[in-house]
Coordinates of C-alpha atoms in Angstrom, one line a residue:
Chain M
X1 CA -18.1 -116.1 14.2
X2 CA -14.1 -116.1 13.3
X3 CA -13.3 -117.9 10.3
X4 CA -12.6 -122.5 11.7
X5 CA -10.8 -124.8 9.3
X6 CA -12.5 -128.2 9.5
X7 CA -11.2 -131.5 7.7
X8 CA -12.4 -132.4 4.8
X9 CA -12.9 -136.2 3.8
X10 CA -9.1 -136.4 1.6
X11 CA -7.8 -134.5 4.4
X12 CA -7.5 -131.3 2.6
X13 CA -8.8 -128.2 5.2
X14 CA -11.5 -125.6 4.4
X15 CA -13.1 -122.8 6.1
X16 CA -16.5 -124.0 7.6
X17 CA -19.3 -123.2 6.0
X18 CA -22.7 -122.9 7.3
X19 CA -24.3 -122.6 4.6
X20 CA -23.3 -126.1 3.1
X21 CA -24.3 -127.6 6.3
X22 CA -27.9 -125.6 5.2
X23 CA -28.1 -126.9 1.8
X24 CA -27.7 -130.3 3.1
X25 CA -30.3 -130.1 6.0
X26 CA -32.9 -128.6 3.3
X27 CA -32.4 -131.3 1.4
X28 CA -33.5 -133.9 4.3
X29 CA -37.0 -132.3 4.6
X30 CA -35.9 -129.7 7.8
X31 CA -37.7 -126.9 8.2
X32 CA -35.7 -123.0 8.6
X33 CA -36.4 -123.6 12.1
X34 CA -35.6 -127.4 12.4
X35 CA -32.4 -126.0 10.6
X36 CA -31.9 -123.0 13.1
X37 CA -31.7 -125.6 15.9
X38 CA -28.9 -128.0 14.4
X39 CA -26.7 -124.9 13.2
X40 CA -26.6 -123.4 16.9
X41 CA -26.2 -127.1 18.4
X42 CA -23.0 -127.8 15.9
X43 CA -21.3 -124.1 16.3
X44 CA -21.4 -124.2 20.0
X45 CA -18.9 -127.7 19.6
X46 CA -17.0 -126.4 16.6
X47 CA -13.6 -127.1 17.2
X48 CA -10.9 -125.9 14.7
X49 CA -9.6 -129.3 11.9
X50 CA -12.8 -131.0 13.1
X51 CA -13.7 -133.8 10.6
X52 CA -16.7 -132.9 7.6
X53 CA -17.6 -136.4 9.1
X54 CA -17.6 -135.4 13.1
X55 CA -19.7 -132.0 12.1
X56 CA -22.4 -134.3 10.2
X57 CA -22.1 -136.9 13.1
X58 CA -22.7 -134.7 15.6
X59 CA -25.6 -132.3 13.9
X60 CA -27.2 -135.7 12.9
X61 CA -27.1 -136.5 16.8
X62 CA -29.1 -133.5 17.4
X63 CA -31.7 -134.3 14.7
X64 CA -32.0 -137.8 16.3
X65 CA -32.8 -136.7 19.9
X66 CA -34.8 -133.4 18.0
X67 CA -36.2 -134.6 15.2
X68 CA -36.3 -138.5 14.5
X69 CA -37.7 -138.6 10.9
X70 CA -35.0 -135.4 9.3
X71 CA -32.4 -137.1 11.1
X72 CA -33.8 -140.5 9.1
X73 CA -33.8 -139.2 5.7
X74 CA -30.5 -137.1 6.6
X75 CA -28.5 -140.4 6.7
X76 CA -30.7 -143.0 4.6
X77 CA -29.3 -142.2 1.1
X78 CA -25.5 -142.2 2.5
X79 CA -26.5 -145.6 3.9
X80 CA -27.6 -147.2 1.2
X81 CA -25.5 -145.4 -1.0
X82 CA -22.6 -147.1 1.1
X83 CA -23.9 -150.8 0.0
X84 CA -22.2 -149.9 -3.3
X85 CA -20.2 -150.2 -5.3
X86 CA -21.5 -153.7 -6.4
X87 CA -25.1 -153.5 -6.9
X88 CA -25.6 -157.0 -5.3
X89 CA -26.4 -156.0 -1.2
X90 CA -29.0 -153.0 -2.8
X91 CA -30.9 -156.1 -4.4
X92 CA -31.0 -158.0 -1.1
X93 CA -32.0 -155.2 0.9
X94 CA -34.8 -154.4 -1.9
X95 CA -35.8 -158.3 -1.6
X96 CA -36.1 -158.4 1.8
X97 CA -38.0 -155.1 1.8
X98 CA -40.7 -157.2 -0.3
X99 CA -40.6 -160.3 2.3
X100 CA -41.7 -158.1 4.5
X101 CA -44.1 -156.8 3.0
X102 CA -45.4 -160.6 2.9
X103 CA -43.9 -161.4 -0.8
X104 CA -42.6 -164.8 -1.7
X105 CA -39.3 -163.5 -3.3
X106 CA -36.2 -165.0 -5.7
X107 CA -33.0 -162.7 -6.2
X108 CA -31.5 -163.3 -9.6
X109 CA -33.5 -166.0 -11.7
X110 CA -32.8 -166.6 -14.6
X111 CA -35.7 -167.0 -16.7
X112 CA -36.5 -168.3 -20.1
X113 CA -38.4 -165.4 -22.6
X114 CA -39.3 -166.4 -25.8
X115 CA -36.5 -165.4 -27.3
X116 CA -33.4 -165.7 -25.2
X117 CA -32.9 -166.2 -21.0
X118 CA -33.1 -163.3 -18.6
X119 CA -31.9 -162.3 -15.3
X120 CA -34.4 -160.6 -13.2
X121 CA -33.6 -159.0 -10.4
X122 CA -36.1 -159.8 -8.0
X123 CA -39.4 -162.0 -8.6
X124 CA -41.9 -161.8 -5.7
X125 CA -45.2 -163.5 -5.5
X126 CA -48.4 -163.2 -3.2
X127 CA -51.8 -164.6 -3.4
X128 CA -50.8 -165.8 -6.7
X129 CA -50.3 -162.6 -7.8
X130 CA -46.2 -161.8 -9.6
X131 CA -44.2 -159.1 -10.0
X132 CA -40.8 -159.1 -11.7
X133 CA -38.3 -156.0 -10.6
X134 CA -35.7 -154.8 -12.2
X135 CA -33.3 -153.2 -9.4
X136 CA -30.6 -150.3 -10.4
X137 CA -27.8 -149.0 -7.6
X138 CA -25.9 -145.9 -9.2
X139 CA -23.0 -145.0 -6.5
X140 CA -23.6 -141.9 -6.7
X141 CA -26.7 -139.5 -6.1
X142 CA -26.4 -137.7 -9.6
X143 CA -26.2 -140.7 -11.4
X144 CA -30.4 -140.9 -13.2
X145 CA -32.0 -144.4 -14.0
X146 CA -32.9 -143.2 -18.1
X147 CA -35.1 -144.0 -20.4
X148 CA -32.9 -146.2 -22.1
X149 CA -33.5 -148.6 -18.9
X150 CA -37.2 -148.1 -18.4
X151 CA -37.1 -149.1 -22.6
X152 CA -34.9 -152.4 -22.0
X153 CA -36.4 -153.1 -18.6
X154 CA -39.8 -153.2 -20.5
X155 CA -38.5 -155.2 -23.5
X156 CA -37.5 -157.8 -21.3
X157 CA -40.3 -158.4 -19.3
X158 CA -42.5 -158.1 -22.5
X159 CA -39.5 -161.3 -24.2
X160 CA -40.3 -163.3 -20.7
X161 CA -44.4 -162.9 -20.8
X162 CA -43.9 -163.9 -24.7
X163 CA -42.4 -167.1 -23.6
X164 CA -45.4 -167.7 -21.5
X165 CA -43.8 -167.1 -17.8
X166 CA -45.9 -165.2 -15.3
X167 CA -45.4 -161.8 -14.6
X168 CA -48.3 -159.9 -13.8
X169 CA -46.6 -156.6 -12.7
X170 CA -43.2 -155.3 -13.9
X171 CA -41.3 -152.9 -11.5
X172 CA -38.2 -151.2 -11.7
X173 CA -36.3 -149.5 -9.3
X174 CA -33.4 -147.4 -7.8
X175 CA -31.4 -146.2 -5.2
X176 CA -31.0 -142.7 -7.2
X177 CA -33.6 -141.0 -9.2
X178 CA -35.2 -141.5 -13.2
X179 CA -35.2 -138.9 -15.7
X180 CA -38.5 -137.5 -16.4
X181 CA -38.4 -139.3 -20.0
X182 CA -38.3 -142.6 -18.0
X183 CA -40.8 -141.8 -15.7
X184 CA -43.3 -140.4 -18.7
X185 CA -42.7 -144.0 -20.8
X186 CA -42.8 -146.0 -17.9
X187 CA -46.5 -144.6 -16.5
X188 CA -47.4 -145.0 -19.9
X189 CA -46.6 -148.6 -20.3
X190 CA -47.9 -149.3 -16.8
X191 CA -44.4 -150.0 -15.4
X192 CA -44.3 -149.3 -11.8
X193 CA -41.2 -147.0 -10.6
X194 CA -39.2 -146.6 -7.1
X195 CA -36.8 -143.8 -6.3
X196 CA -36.1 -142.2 -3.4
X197 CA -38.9 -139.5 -4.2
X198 CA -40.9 -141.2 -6.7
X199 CA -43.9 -142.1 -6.2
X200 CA -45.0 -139.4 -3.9
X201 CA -46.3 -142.1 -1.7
X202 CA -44.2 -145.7 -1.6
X203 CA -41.1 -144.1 -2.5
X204 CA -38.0 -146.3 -1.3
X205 CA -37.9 -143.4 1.7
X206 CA -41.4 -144.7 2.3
X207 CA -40.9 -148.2 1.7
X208 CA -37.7 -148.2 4.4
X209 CA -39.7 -146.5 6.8
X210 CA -43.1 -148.7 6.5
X211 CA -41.0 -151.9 6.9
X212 CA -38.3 -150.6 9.6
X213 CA -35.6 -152.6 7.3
X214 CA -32.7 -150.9 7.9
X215 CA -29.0 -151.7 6.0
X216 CA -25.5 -152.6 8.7
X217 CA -24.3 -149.3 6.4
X218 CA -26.6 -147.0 8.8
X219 CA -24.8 -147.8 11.9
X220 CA -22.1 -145.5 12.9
X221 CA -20.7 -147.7 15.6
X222 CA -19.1 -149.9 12.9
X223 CA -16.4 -148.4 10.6
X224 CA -16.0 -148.2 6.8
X225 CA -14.2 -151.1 6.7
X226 CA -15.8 -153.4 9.2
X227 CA -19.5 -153.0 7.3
X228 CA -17.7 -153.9 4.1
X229 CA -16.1 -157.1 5.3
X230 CA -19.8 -158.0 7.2
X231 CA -21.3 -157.1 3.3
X232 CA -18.4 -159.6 1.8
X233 CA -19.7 -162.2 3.9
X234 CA -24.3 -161.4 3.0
X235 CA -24.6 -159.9 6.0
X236 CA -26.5 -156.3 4.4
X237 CA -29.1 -156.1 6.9
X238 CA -29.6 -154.5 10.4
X239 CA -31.5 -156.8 11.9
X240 CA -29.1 -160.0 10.9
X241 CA -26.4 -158.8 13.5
X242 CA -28.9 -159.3 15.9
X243 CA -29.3 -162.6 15.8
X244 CA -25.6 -163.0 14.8
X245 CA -23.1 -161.9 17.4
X246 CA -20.0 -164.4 16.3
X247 CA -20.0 -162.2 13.3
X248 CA -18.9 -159.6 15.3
X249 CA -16.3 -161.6 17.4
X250 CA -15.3 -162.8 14.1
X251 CA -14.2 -159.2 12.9
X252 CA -11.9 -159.4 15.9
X253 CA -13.7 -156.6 17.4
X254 CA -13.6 -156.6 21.2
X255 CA -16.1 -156.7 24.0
X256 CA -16.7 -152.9 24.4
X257 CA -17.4 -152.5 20.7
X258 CA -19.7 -155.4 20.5
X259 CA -21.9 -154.0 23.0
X260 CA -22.0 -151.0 21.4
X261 CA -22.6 -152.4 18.1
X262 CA -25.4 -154.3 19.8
X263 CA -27.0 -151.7 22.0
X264 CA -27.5 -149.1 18.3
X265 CA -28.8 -152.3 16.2
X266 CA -31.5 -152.5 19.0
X267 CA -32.3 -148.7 18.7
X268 CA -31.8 -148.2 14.8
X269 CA -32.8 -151.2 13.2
X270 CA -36.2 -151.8 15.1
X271 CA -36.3 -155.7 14.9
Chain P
X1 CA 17.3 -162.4 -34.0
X2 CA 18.8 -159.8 -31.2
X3 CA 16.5 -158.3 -29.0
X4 CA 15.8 -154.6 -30.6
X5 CA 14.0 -152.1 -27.9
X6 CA 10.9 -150.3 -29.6
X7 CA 8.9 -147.1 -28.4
X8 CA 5.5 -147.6 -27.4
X9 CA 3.0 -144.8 -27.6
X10 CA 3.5 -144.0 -24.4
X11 CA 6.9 -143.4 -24.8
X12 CA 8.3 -146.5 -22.7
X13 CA 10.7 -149.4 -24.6
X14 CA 9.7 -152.8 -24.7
X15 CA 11.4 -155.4 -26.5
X16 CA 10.0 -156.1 -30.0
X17 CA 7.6 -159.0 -29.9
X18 CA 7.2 -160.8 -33.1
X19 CA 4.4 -162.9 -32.2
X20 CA 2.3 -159.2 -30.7
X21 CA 3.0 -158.5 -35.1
X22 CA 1.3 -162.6 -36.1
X23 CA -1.6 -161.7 -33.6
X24 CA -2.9 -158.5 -34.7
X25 CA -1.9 -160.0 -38.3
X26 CA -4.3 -163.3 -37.5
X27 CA -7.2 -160.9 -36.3
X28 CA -6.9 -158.7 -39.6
X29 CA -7.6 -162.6 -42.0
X30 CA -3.9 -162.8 -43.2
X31 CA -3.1 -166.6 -43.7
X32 CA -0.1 -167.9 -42.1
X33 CA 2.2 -167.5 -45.6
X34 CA 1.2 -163.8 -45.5
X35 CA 2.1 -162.9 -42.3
X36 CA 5.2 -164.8 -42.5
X37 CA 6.0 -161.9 -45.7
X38 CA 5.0 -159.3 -43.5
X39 CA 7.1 -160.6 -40.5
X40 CA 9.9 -161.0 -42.8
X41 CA 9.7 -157.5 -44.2
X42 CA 9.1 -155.6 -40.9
X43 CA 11.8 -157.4 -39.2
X44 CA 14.8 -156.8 -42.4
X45 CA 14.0 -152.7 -41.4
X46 CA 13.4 -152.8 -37.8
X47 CA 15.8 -150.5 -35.7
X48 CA 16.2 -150.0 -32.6
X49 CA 13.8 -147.1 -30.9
X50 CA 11.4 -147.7 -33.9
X51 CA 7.7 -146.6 -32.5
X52 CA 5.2 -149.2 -33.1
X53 CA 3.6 -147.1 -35.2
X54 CA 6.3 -146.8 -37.4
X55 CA 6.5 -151.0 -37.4
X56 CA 2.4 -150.8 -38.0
X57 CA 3.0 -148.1 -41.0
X58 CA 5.6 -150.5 -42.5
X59 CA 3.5 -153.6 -42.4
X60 CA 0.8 -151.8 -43.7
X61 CA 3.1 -150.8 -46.6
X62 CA 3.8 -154.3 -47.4
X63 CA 0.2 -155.5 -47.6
X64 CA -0.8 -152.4 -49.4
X65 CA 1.4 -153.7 -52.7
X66 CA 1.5 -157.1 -51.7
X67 CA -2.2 -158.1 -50.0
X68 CA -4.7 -154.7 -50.3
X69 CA -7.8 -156.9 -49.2
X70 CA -6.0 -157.5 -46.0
X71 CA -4.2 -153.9 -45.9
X72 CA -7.7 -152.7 -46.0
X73 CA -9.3 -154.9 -42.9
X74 CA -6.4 -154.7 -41.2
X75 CA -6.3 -150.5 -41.4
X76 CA -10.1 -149.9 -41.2
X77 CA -11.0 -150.8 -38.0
X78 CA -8.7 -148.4 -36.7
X79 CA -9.6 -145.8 -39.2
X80 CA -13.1 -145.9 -37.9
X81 CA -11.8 -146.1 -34.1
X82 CA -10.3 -142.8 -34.8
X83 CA -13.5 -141.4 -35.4
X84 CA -14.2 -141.1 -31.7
X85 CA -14.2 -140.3 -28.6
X86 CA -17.7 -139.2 -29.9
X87 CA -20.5 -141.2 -31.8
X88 CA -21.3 -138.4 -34.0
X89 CA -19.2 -139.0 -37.0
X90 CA -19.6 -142.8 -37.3
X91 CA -23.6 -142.1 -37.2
X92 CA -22.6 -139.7 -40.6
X93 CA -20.0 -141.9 -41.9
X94 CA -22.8 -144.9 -41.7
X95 CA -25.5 -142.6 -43.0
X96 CA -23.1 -142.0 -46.3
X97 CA -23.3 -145.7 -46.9
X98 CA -26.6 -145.8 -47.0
X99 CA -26.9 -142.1 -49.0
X100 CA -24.5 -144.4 -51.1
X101 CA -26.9 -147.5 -51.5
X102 CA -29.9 -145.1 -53.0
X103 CA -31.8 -144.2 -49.2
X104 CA -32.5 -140.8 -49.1
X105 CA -31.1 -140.6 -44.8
X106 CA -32.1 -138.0 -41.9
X107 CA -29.8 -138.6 -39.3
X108 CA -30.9 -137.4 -35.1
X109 CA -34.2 -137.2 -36.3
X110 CA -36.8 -136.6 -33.1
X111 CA -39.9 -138.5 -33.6
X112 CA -43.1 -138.9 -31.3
X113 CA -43.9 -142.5 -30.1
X114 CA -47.2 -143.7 -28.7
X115 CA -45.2 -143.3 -24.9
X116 CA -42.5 -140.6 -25.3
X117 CA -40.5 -138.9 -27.7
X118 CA -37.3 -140.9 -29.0
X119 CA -33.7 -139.2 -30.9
X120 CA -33.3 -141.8 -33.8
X121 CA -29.6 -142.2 -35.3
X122 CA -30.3 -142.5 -39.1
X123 CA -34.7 -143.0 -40.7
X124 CA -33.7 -144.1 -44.3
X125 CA -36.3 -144.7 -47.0
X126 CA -36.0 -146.1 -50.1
X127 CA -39.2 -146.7 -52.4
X128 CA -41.4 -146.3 -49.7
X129 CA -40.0 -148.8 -47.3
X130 CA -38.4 -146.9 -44.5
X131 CA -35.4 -148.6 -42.1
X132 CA -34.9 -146.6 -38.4
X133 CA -31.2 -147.6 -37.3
X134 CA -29.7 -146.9 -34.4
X135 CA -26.0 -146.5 -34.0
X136 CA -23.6 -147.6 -31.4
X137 CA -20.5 -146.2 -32.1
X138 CA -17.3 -147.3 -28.9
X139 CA -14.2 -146.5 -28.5
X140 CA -12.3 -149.1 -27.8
X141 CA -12.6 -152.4 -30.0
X142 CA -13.5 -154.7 -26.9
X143 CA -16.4 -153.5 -25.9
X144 CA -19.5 -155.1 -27.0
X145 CA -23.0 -153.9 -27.3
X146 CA -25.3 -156.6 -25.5
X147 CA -28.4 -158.1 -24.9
X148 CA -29.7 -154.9 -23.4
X149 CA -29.2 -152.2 -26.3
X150 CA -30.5 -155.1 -28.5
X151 CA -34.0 -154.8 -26.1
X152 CA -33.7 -150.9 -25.9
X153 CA -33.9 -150.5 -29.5
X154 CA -36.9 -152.8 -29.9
X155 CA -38.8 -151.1 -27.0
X156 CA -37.8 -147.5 -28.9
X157 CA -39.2 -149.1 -32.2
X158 CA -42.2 -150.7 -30.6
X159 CA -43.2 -147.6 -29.0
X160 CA -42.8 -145.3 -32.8
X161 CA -44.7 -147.8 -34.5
X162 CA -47.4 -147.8 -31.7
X163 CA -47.1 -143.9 -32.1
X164 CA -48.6 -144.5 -36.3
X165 CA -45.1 -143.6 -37.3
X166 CA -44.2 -145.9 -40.2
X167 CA -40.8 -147.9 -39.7
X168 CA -40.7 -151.2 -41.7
X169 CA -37.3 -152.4 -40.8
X170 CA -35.1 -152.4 -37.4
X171 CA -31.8 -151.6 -37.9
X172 CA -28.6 -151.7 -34.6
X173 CA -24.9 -150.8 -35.8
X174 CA -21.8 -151.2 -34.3
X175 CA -18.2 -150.3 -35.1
X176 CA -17.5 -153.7 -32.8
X177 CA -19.5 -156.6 -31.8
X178 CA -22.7 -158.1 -30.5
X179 CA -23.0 -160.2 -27.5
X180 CA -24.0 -163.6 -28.5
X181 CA -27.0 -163.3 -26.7
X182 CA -27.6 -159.4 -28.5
X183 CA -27.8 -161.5 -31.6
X184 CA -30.1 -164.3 -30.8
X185 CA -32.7 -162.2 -29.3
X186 CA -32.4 -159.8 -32.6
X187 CA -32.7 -162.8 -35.1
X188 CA -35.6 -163.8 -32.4
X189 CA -37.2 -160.3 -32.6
X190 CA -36.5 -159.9 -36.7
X191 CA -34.4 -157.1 -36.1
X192 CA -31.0 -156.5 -38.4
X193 CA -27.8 -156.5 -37.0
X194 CA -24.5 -154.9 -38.5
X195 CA -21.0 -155.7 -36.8
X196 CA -17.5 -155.9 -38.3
X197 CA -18.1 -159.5 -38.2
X198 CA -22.2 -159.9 -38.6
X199 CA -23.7 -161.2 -40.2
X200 CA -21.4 -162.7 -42.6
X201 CA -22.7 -161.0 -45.7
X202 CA -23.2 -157.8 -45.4
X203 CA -21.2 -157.0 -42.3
X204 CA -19.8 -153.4 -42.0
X205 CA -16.6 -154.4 -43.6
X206 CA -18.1 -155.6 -46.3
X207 CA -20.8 -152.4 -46.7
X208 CA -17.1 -150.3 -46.6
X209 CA -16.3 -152.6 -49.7
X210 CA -19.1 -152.4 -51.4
X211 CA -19.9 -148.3 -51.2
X212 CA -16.3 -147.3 -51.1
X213 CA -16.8 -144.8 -48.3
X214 CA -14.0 -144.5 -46.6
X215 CA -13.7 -142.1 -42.9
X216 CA -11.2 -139.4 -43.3
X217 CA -9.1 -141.1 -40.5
X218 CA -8.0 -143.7 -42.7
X219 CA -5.7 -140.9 -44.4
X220 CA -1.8 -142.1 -43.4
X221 CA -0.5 -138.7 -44.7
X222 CA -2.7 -136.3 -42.3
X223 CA -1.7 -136.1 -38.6
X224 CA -4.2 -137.3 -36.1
X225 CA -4.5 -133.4 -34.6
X226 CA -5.2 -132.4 -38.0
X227 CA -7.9 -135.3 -38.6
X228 CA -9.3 -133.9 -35.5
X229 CA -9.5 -130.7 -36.5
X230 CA -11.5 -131.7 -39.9
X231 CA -13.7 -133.8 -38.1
X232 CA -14.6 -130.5 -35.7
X233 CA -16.0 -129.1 -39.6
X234 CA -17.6 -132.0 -40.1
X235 CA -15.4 -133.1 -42.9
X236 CA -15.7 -137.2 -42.0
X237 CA -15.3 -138.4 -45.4
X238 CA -12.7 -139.2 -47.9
X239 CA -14.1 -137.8 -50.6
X240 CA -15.3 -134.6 -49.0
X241 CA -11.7 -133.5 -49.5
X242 CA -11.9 -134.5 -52.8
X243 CA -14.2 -131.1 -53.4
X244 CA -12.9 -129.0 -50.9
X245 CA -9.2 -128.4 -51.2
X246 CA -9.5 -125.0 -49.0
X247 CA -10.2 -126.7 -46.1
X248 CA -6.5 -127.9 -46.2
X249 CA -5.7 -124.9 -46.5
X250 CA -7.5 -123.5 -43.6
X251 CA -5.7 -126.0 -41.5
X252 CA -2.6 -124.5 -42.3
X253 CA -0.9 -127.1 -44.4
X254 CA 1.6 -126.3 -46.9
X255 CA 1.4 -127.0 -50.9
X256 CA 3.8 -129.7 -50.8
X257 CA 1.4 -131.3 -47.8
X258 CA -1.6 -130.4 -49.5
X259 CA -0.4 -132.3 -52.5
X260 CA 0.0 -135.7 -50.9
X261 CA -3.1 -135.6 -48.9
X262 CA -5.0 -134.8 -52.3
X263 CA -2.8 -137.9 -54.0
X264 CA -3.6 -140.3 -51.0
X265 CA -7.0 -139.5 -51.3
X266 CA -7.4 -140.0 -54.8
X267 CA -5.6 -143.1 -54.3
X268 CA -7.5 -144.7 -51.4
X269 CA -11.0 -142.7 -51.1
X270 CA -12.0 -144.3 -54.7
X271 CA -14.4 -141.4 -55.6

């Protein structure tokens, strides 16, 4: 194949590189042959200063119609990655992962230990049973959740249950990954831990998949921009454009675009 | 007075602001009589293009005859700033002040908790009581270490002593300050806190006092590159020059140089 410059995101060009395009899909879960098929699907449509962004747009396309759980976990960490950079829509779309899992949940109490007043994250409760969750978003991938947090994450809980406030389980998790310090101190203590990988079963991959919530930052009919001004005013979630279309009008986006916006919430977001 | 332009150290001109002089002044404990001497004195010299450093030099040369408590707390917080970007030699200049009180010190030592292995800054022991400090060295005066490195360092403690590894005493240090709520939970947890400021006997300022250990970077007559460069041999202290006059000479300085660093030493470094 002769030598195509494609865009890259600052608008500097590169030759185009299949073997970054491999790393990336090995990284989802895709198998050599899963792999195979996008490579020879994106080549064939290569055109010379197409976008890093078209290319992943249109090998994720294949995945989806190919292979609907790669092309998942392809674009799940860029989507929540793009809730950033203010942790606050991560800890909403954590909490209303637990409501759907049936818990009774509170973002950001503030609770009294024995010693001074905490903010915890999330505080769920079912069948009387509570768990208290400390929830980290790093904006970016190589950013690890250390032992340093799983040490101050325990302290606290350990200052709130001194003060005689429930909180039968104590959770911590992120959007990234731990180091292997934290996740040594943490089994040890009995502090449960979500990553994207960790546990092997209940990871935040699985968690996302189990409950079908999906974040507005997975749809590609939205831009950059718009899914930032719907974050600005709480709307993080999939499923709440559904049952919110003046949101849309009120972007100022027109009837086309609506519909669109409309027609891949119904097929991404599984309400 | 005329307006008289001044080089920041940035090299841009901004007018000379008297009452920028009066602040920093009011931080350092100078009472209004005293700064209105120093304000006098600086103001009698100042020409134009002067670098505030210069102006800072020259009000420091003022309080040095005419004020030295004040000279001193108004110099040694940026003495010990200057000891970064990294934490390393502040963790050794701390652990001289308490080789300097009678503990016999290990500073970075790795020890195994009940959980996890933990890096502690400086295990002192002194007739069989033994103090584990940790040290939170910034570089920049307005940062503050919080409520969590308060509950870090507890958890790290907790989990040593649940390891059978004797620590008696709970020591955090700063080179700046607590958060208010860092301090109630340590009182709270019975754990000792060292600021510039806290607690009002004993703070670092007065430890500094007290042991007469004084960073290398307090030095006027050594360049900043070549306090750099000393630090990179681990000279940190005053009075390691004190010994070890052919380390000036390694740096390249000449006799007449070498002279005055040896003088100012003697002068300030009270061996």
């Amino acid at each position: 194949m002769k030598q195509i410059l494609i865009t890259k995101q600052d608008g500097t060009k590169e030759p185009f590189n299949v073997e970054k395009l491999r790393h990336s899909l090995t990284r989802s879960g895709a198998s050599e042959q899963e792999i195979d098929g996008v490579v020879d699907y994106v080549k064939k449509d290569l055109k010379e200063g197409m976008s890093t962004s078209e290319i992943y747009k249109h090998a994720f396309s294949y995945l989806e119609h190919e292979k609907k759980p790669i092309a998942a976990r392809y674009s799940m960490k860029r989507a929540v990655l793009a809730l950033g950079p203010s942790g606050y829509p991560f800890e909403n779309f954590i909490a209303e992962i637990f409501r759907t899992k049936g818990y009774k949940v509170e973002v950001g109490s503030v609770v009294k230990g024995a010693c001074v007043e905490h903010e915890v994250d999330i505080i769920g409760e079912m069948n009387g049973q509570k768990i208290g969750a400390e929830v980290k978003f790093h904006n970016k991938l190589g950013i690890r959740s250390d032992l340093k947090v799983a040490l101050y994450v325990h302290a606290r809980f350990e200052d709130i249950r001194s003060g005689k406030i429930q909180i039968d389980e104590d959770w911590l998790i992120t959007n990234t990954r731990f180091s292997s310090n934290a996740i040594k101190y943490s089994n040890c203590i009995n502090m449960k831990m979500i990553s994207w990988t960790y546990p092997k079963q209940g990871n935040l991959h699985d968690l996302i998949e189990e409950t079908g919530i999906q974040p507005i930052t997975a749809l590609t009919s939205l831009s950059g921009a718009e899914k930032k001004k719907l974050m600005e005013q709480k709307v993080i979630l999939c499923k709440n454009i559904e049952s919110n279309e003046e949101i849309l009008h009120s972007l100022g986006l027109g009837a086309q675009k609506i519909e669109n916006v409309m027609a891949e919430s119904q097929a991404l977001c599984r309400i």
